[in-house]
PDB file of C-alpha atoms in Angstrom:
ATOM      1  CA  UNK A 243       0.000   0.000   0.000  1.00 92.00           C
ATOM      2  CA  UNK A 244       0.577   3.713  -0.438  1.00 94.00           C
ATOM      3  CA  UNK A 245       1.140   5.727   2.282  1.00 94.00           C
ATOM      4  CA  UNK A 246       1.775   9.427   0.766  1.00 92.00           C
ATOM      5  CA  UNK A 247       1.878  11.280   4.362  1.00 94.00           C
ATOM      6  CA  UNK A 248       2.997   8.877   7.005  1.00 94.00           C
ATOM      7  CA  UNK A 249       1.928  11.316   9.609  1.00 95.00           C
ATOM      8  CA  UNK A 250      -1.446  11.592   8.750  1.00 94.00           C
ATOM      9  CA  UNK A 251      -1.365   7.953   8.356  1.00 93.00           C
ATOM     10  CA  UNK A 252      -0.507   7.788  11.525  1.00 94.00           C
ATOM     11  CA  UNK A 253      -2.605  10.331  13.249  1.00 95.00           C
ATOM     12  CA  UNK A 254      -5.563   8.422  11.653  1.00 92.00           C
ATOM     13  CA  UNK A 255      -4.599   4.997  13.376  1.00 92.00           C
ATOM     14  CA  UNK A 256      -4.109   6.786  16.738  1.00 92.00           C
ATOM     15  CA  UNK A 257      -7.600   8.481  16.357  1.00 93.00           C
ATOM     16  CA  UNK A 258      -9.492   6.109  14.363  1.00 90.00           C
ATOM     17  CA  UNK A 259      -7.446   3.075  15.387  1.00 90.00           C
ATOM     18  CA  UNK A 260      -5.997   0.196  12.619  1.00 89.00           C
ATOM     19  CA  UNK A 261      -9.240  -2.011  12.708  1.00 88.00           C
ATOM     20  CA  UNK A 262     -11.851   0.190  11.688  1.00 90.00           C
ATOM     21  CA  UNK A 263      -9.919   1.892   8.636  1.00 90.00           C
ATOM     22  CA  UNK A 264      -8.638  -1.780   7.702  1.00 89.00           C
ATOM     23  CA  UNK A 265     -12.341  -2.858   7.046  1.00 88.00           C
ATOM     24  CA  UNK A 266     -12.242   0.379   3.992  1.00 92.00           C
ATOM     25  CA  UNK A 267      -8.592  -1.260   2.469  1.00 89.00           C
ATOM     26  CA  UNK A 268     -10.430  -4.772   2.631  1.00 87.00           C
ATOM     27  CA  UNK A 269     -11.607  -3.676  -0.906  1.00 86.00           C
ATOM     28  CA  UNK A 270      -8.317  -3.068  -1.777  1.00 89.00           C
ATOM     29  CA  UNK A 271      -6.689  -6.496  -1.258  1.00 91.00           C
ATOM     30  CA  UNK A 272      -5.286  -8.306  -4.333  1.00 89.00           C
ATOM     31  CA  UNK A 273      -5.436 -11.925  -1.964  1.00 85.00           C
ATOM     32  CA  UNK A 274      -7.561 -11.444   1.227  1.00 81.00           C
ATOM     33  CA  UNK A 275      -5.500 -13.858   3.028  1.00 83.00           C
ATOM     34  CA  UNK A 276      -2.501 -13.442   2.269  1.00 84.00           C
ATOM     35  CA  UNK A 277      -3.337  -9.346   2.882  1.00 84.00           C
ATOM     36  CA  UNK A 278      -1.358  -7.965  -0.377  1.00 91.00           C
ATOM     37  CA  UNK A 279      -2.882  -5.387  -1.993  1.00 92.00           C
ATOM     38  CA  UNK A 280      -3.493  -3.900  -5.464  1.00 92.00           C
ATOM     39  CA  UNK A 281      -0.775  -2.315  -7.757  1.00 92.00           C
ATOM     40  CA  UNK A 282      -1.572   0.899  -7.087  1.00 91.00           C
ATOM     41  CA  UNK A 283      -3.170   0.580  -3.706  1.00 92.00           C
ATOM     42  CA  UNK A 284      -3.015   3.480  -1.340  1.00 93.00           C
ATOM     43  CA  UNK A 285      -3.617   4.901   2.018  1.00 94.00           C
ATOM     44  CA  UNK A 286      -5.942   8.154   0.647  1.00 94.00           C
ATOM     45  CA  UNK A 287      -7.922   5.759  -1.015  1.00 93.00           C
ATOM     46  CA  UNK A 288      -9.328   3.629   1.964  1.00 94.00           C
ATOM     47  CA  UNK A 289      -9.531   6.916   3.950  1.00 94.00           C
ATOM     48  CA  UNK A 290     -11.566   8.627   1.132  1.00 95.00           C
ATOM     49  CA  UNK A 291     -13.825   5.371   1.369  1.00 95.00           C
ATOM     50  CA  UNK A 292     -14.239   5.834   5.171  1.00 95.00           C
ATOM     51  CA  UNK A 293     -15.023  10.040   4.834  1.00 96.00           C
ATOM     52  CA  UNK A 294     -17.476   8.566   2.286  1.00 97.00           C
ATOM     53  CA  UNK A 295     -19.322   6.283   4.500  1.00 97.00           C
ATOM     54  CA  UNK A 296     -19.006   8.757   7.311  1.00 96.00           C
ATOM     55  CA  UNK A 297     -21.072  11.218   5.429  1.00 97.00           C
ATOM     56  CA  UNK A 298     -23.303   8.435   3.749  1.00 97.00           C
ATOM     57  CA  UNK A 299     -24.350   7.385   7.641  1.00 97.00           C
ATOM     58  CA  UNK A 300     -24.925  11.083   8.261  1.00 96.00           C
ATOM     59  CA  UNK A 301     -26.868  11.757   5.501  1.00 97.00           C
ATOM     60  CA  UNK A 302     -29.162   8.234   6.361  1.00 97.00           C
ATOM     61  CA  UNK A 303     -29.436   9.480   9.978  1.00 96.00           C
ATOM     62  CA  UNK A 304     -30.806  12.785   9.287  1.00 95.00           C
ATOM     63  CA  UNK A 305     -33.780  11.409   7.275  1.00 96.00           C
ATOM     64  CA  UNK A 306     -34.199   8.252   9.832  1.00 96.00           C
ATOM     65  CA  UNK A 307     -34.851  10.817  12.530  1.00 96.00           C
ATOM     66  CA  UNK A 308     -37.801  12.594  10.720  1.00 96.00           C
ATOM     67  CA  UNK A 309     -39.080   8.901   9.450  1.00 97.00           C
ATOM     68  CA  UNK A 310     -39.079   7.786  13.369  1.00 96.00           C
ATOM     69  CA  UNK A 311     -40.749  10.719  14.182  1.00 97.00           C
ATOM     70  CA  UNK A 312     -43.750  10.106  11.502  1.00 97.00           C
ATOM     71  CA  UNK A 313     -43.990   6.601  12.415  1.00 97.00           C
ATOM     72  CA  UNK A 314     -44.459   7.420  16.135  1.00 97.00           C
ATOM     73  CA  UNK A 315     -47.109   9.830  15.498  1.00 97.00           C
ATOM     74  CA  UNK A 316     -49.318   8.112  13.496  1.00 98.00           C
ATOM     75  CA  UNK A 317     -49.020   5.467  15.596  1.00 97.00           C
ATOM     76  CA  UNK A 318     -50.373   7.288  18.375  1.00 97.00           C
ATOM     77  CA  UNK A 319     -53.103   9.435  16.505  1.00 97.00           C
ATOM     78  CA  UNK A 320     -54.644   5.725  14.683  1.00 98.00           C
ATOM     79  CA  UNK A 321     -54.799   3.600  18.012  1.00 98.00           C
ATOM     80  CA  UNK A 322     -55.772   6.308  20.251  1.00 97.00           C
ATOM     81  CA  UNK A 323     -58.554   8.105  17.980  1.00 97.00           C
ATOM     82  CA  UNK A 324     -60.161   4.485  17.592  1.00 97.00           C
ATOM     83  CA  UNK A 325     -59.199   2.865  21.681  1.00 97.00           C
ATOM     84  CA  UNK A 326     -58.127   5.595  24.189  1.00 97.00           C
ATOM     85  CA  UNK A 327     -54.759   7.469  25.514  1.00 96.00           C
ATOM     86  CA  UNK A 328     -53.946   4.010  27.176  1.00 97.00           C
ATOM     87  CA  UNK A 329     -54.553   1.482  24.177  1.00 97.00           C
ATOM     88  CA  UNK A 330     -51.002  -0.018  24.509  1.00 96.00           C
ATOM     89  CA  UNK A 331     -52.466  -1.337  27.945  1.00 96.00           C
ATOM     90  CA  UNK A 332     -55.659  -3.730  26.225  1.00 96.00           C
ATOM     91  CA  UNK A 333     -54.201  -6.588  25.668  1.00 95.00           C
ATOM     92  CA  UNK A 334     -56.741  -8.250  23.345  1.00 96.00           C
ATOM     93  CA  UNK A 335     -55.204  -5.813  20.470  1.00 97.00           C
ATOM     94  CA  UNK A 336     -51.978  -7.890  20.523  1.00 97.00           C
ATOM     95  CA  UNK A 337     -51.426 -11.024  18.519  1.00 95.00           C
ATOM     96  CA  UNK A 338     -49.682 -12.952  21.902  1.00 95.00           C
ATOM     97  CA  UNK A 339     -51.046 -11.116  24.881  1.00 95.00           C
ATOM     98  CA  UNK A 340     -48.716 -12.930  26.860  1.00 93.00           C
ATOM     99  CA  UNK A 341     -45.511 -12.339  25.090  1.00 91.00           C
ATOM    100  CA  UNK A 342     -46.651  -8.550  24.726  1.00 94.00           C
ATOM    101  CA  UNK A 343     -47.389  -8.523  28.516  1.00 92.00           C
ATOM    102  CA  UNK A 344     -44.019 -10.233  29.704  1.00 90.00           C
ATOM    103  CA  UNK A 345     -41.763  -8.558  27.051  1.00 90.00           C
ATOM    104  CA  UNK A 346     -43.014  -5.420  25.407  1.00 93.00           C
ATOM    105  CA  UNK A 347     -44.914  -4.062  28.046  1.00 93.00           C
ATOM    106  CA  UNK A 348     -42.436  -4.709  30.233  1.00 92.00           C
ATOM    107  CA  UNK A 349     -40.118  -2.866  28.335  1.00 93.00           C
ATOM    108  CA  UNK A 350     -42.593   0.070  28.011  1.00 94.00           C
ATOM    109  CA  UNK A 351     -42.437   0.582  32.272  1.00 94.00           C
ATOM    110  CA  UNK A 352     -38.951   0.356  32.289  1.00 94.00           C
ATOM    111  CA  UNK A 353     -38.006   3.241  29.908  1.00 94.00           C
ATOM    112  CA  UNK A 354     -41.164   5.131  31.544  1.00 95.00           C
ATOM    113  CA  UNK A 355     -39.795   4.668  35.298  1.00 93.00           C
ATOM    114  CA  UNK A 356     -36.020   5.178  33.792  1.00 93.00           C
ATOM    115  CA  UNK A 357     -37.244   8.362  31.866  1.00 95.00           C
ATOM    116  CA  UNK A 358     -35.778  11.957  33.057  1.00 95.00           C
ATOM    117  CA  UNK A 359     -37.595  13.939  30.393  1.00 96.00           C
ATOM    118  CA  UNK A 360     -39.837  16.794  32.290  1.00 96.00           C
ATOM    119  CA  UNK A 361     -43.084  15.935  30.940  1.00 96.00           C
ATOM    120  CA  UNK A 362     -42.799  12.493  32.399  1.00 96.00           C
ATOM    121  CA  UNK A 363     -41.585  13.816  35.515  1.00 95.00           C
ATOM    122  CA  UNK A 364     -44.271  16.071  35.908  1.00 96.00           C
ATOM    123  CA  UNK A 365     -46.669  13.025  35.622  1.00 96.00           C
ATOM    124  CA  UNK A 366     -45.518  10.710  38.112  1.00 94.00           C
ATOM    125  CA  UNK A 367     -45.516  13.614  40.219  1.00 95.00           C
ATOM    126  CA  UNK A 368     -49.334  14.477  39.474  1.00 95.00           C
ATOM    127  CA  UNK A 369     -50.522  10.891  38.684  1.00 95.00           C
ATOM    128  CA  UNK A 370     -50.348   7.470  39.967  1.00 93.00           C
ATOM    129  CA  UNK A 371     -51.479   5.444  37.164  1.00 93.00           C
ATOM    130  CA  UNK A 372     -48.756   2.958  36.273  1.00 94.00           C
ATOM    131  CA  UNK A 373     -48.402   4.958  32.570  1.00 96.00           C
ATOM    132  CA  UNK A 374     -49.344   8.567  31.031  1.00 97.00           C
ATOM    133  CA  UNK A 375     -50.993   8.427  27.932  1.00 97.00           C
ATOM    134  CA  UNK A 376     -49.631   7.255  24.513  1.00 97.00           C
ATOM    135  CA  UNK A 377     -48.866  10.363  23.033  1.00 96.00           C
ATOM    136  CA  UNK A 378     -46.359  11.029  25.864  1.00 97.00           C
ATOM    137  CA  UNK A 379     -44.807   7.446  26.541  1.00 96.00           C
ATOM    138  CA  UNK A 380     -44.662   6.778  22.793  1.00 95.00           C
ATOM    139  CA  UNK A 381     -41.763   9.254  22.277  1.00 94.00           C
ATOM    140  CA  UNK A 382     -39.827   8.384  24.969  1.00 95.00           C
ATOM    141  CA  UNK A 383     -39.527   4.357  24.302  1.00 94.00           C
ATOM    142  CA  UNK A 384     -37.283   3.171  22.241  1.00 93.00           C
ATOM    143  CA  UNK A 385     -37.778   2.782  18.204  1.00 94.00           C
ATOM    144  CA  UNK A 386     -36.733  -0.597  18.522  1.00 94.00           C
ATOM    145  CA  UNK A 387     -39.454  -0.992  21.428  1.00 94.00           C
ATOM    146  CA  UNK A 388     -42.169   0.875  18.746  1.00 95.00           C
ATOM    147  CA  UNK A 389     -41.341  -1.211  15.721  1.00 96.00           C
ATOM    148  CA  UNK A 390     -41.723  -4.561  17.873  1.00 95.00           C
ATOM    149  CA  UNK A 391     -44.828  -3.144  19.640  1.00 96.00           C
ATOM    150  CA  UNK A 392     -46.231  -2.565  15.885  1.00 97.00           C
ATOM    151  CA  UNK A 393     -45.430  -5.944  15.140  1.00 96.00           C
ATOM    152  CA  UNK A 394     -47.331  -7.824  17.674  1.00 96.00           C
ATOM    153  CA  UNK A 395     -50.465  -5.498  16.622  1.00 97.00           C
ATOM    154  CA  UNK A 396     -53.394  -7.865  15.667  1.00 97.00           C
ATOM    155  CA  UNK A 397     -54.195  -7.816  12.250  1.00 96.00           C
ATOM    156  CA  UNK A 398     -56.662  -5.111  11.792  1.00 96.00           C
ATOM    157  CA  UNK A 399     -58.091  -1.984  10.212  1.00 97.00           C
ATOM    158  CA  UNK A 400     -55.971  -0.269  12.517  1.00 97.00           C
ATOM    159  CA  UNK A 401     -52.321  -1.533  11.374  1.00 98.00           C
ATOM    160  CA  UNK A 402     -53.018  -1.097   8.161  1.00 97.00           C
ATOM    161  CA  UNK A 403     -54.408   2.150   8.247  1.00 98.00           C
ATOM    162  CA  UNK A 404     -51.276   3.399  10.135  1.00 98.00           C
ATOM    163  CA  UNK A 405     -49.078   1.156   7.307  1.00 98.00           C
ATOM    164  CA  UNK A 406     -51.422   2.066   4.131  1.00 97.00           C
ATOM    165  CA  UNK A 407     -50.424   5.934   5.515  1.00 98.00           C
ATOM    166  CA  UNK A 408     -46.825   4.843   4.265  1.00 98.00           C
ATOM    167  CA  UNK A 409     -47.946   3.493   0.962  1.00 97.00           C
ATOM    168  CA  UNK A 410     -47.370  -0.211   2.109  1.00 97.00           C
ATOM    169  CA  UNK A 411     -49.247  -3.466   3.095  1.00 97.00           C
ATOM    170  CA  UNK A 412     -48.616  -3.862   7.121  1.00 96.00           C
ATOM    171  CA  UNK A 413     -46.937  -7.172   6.449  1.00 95.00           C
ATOM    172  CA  UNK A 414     -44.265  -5.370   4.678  1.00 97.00           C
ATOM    173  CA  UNK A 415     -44.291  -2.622   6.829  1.00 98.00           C
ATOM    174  CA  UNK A 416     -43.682  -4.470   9.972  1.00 97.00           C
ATOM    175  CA  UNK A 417     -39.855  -5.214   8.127  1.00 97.00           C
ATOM    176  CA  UNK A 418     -39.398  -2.043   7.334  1.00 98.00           C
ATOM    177  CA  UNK A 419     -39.376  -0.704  10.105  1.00 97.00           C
ATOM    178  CA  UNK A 420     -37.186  -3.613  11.642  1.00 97.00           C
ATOM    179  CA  UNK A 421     -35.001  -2.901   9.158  1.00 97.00           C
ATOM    180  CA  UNK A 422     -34.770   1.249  10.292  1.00 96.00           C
ATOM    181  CA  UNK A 423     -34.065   0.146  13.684  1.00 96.00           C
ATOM    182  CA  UNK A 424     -31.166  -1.621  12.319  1.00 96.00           C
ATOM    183  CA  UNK A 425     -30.161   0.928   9.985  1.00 96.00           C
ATOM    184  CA  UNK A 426     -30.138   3.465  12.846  1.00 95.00           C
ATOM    185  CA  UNK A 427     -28.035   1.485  14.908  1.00 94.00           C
ATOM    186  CA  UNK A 428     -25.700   0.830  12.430  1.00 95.00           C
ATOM    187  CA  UNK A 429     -25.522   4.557  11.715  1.00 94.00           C
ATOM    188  CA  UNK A 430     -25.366   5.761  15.882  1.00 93.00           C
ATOM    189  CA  UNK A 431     -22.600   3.079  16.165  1.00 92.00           C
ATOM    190  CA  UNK A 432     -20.645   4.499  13.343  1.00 91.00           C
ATOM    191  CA  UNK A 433     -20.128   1.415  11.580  1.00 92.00           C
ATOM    192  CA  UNK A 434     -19.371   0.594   8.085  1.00 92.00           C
ATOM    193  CA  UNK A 435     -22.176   1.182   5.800  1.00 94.00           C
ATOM    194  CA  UNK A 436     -21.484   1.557   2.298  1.00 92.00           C
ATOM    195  CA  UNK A 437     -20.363  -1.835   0.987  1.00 91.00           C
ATOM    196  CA  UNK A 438     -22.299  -3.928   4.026  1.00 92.00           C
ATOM    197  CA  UNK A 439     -24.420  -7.024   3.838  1.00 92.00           C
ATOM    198  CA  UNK A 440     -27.234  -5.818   6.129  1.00 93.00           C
ATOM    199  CA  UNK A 441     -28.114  -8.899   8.448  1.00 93.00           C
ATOM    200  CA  UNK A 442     -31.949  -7.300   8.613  1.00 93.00           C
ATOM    201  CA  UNK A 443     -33.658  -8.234   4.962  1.00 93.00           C
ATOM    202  CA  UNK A 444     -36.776  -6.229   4.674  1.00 96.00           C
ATOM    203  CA  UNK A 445     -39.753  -7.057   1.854  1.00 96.00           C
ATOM    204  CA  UNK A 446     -40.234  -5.727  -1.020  1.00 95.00           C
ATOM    205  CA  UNK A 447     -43.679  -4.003  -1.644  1.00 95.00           C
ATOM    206  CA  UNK A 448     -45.420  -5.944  -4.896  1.00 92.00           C
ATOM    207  CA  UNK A 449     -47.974  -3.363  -5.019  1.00 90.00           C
ATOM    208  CA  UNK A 450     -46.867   0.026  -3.696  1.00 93.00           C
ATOM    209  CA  UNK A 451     -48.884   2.997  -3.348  1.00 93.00           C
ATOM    210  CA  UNK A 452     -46.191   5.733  -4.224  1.00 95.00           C
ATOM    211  CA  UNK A 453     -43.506   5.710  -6.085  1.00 96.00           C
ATOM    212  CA  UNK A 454     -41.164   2.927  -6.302  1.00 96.00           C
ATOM    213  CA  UNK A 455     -38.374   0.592  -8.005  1.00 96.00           C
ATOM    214  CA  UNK A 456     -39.093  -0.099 -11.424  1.00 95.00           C
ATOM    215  CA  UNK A 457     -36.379  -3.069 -11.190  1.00 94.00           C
ATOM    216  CA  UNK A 458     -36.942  -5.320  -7.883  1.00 91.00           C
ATOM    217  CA  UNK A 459     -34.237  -7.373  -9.000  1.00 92.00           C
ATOM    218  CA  UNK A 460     -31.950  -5.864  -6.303  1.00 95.00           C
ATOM    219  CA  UNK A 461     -30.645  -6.943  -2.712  1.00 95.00           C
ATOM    220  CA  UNK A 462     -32.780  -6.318  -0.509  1.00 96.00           C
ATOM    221  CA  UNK A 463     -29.629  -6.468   2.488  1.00 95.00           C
ATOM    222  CA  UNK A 464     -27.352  -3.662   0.337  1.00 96.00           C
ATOM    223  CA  UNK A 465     -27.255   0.122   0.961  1.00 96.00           C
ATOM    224  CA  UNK A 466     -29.153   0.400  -2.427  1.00 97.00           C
ATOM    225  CA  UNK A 467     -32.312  -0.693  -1.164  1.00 97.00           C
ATOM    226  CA  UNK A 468     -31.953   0.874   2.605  1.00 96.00           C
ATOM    227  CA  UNK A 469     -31.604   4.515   0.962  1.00 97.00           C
ATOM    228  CA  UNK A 470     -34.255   3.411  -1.791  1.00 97.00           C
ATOM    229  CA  UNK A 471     -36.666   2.297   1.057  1.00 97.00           C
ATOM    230  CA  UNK A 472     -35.550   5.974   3.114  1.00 97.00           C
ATOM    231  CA  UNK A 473     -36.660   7.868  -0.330  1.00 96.00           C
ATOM    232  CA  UNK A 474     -39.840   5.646  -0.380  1.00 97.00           C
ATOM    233  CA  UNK A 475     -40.711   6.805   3.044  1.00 97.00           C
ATOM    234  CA  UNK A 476     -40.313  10.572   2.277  1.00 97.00           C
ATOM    235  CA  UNK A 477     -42.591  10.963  -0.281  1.00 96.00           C
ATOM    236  CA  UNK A 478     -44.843  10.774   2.545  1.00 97.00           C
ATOM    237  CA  UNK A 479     -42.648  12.411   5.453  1.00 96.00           C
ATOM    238  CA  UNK A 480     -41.121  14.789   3.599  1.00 95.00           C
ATOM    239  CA  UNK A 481     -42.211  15.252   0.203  1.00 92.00           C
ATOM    240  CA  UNK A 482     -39.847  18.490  -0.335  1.00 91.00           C
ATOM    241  CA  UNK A 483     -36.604  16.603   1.202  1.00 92.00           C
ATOM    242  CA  UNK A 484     -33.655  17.693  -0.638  1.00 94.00           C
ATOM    243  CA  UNK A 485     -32.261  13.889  -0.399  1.00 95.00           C
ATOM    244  CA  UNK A 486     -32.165  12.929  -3.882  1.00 94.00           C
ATOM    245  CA  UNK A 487     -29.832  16.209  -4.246  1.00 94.00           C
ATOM    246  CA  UNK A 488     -27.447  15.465  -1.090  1.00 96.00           C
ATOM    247  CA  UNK A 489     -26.922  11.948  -2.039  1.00 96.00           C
ATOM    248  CA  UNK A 490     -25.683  12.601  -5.739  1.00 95.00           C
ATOM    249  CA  UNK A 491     -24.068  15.388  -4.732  1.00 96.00           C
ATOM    250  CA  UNK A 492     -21.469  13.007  -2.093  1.00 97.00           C
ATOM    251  CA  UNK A 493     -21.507  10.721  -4.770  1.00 96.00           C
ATOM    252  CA  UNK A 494     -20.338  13.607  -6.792  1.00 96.00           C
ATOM    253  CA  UNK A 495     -17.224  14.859  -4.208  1.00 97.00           C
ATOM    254  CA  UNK A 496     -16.241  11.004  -3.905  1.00 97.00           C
ATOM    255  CA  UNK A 497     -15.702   9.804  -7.388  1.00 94.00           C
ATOM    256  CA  UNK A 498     -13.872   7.033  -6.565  1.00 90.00           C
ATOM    257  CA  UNK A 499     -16.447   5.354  -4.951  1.00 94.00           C
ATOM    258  CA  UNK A 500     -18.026   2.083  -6.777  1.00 92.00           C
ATOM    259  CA  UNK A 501     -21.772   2.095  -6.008  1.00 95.00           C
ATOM    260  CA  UNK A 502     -22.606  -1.412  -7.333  1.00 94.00           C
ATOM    261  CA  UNK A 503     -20.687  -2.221  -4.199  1.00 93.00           C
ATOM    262  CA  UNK A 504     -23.351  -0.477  -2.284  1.00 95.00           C
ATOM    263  CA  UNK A 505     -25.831  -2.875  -4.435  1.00 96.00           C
ATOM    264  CA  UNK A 506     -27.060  -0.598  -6.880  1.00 97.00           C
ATOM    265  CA  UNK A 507     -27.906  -1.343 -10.200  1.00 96.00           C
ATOM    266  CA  UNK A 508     -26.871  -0.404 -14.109  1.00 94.00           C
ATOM    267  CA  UNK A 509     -29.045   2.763 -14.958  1.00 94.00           C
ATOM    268  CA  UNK A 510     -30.287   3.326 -11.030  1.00 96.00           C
ATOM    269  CA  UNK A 511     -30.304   6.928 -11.870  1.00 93.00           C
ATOM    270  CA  UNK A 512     -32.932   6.253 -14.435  1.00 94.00           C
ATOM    271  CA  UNK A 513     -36.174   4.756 -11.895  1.00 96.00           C
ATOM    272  CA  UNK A 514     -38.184   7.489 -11.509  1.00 94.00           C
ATOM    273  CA  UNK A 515     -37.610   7.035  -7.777  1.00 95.00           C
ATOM    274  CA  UNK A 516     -34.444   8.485  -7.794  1.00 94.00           C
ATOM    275  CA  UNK A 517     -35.212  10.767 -10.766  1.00 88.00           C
ATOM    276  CA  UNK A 518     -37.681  12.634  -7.557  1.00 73.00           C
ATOM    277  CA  UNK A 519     -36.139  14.950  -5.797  1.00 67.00           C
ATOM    278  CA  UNK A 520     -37.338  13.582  -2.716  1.00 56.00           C
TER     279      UNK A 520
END
């Protein structure tokens, strides 16, 4: 390998440390285990790669955050409108009242009796019911928490009013949101996105309401169809986003980068998802 400034290099390793700027040289490698590289091969290179993915995550997690927020309201505007402020507490709406009594709801007291947010404080102080309302413990559980509380939903006119908001079936739904949670934690941990096989596979719609992939022959566990499945969700969220824009403009100040390593297809720029400037 290249190493045209040897103290940058090694700044880097002291701040970044060897292992996580390794995993950006991996595509690099002439022989993987024998750990020679390409002619050519050089230290800018694999750091461009990580500044890419850097970004990339930052772009994701921007977007993620006002899809989360969506997702939680509607949640909590559909279920209480038709039960109450306390519907998360009627167990018959649940698929396995039991599981959703021993785990989920579980889960839902301790981030309530853990919580130091104001509103919540204020409560407990006023209130002795064992939970406030939905509309205030529904923002401060976790996403994970909401995506697996949506999941044990009943099937009903309810889930898939709240998924049919989003342009999807609830059975497809339900994975795409798993998939977020996964996404988001891959983003807050700051690990390598751009050329990952995503463990979490969600569906693809076969009938979509909006806008979507005119070529489903893609992975469904590449970057491709996580930031395809983000600009999905906006044309609800946000239909003015600017993402479209942002995205080929870091494609644009990191030429190097090869994109069918992110999973995406000949022609991508062509679907008239990405043609949106959502």
């Amino acid at each position: 390998m290249i190493v045209e400034d040897p103290q940058k290099a090694l700044h880097l390793l002291e701040n970044v440390s060897y292992y996580r700027i390794s995993g950006y040289w991996y595509p690099l490698l002439a022989d993987k285990q024998l750990h020679t590289f390409k002619e050519g091969s050089s230290f800018e290179t694999a750091f461009q790669l990580y500044c890419f993915d850097r970004e990339l995550r930052l772009l994701i997690s921007s977007e993620l955050e006002k899809i989360e927020v969506a997702v939680r309201a509607k949640m909590i505007y559909v279920l209480s409108q038709k039960y109450g402020g306390f519907w998360f507490e009627n167990l018959t709406l649940f698929k396995d009242p039991d599981k959703f009594k021993g785990q989920i709801l579980g889960k839902l007291k301790e981030e309530y009796e853990r919580s130091d947010e104001e509103f919540i404080k204020a409560f407990r102080d006023k209130y002795s019911n064992p939970f406030p309302p939905s509309w205030m413990i529904m923002e401060i559980v976790s996403f994970g928490t909401l995506s697996k509380l949506y999941s044990q939903l009943a099937p009903g006119k309810e889930k898939r009013d709240i998924a049919q908001y989003f342009g999807l079936p609830d059975s497809v739904f339900g994975t795409w949101l798993h998939s977020i949670v996964y996404l988001r934690n891959v983003c807050a941990h700051h690990s390598r996105l751009w050329n990952r096989g995503l463990s979490i596979k969600p569906q693809s719609p076969h009938s979509p309401r909006k806008v979507w992939l005119n070529n489903r022959n893609v992975r469904t566990d590449k970057a491709y169809f996580a930031l395809s499945m983000t600009k999905y969700l906006l044309q609800t969220v946000n239909p003015k986003s600017r993402f479209t824009i942002k995205f080929t403009q870091l494609l644009s100040k990191y030429p190097n980068v090869d994109v069918k390593a992110m999973g995406f297809p000949d022609n991508w720029e062509k679907e008239p998802l990405w043609q949106s400037q959502v």
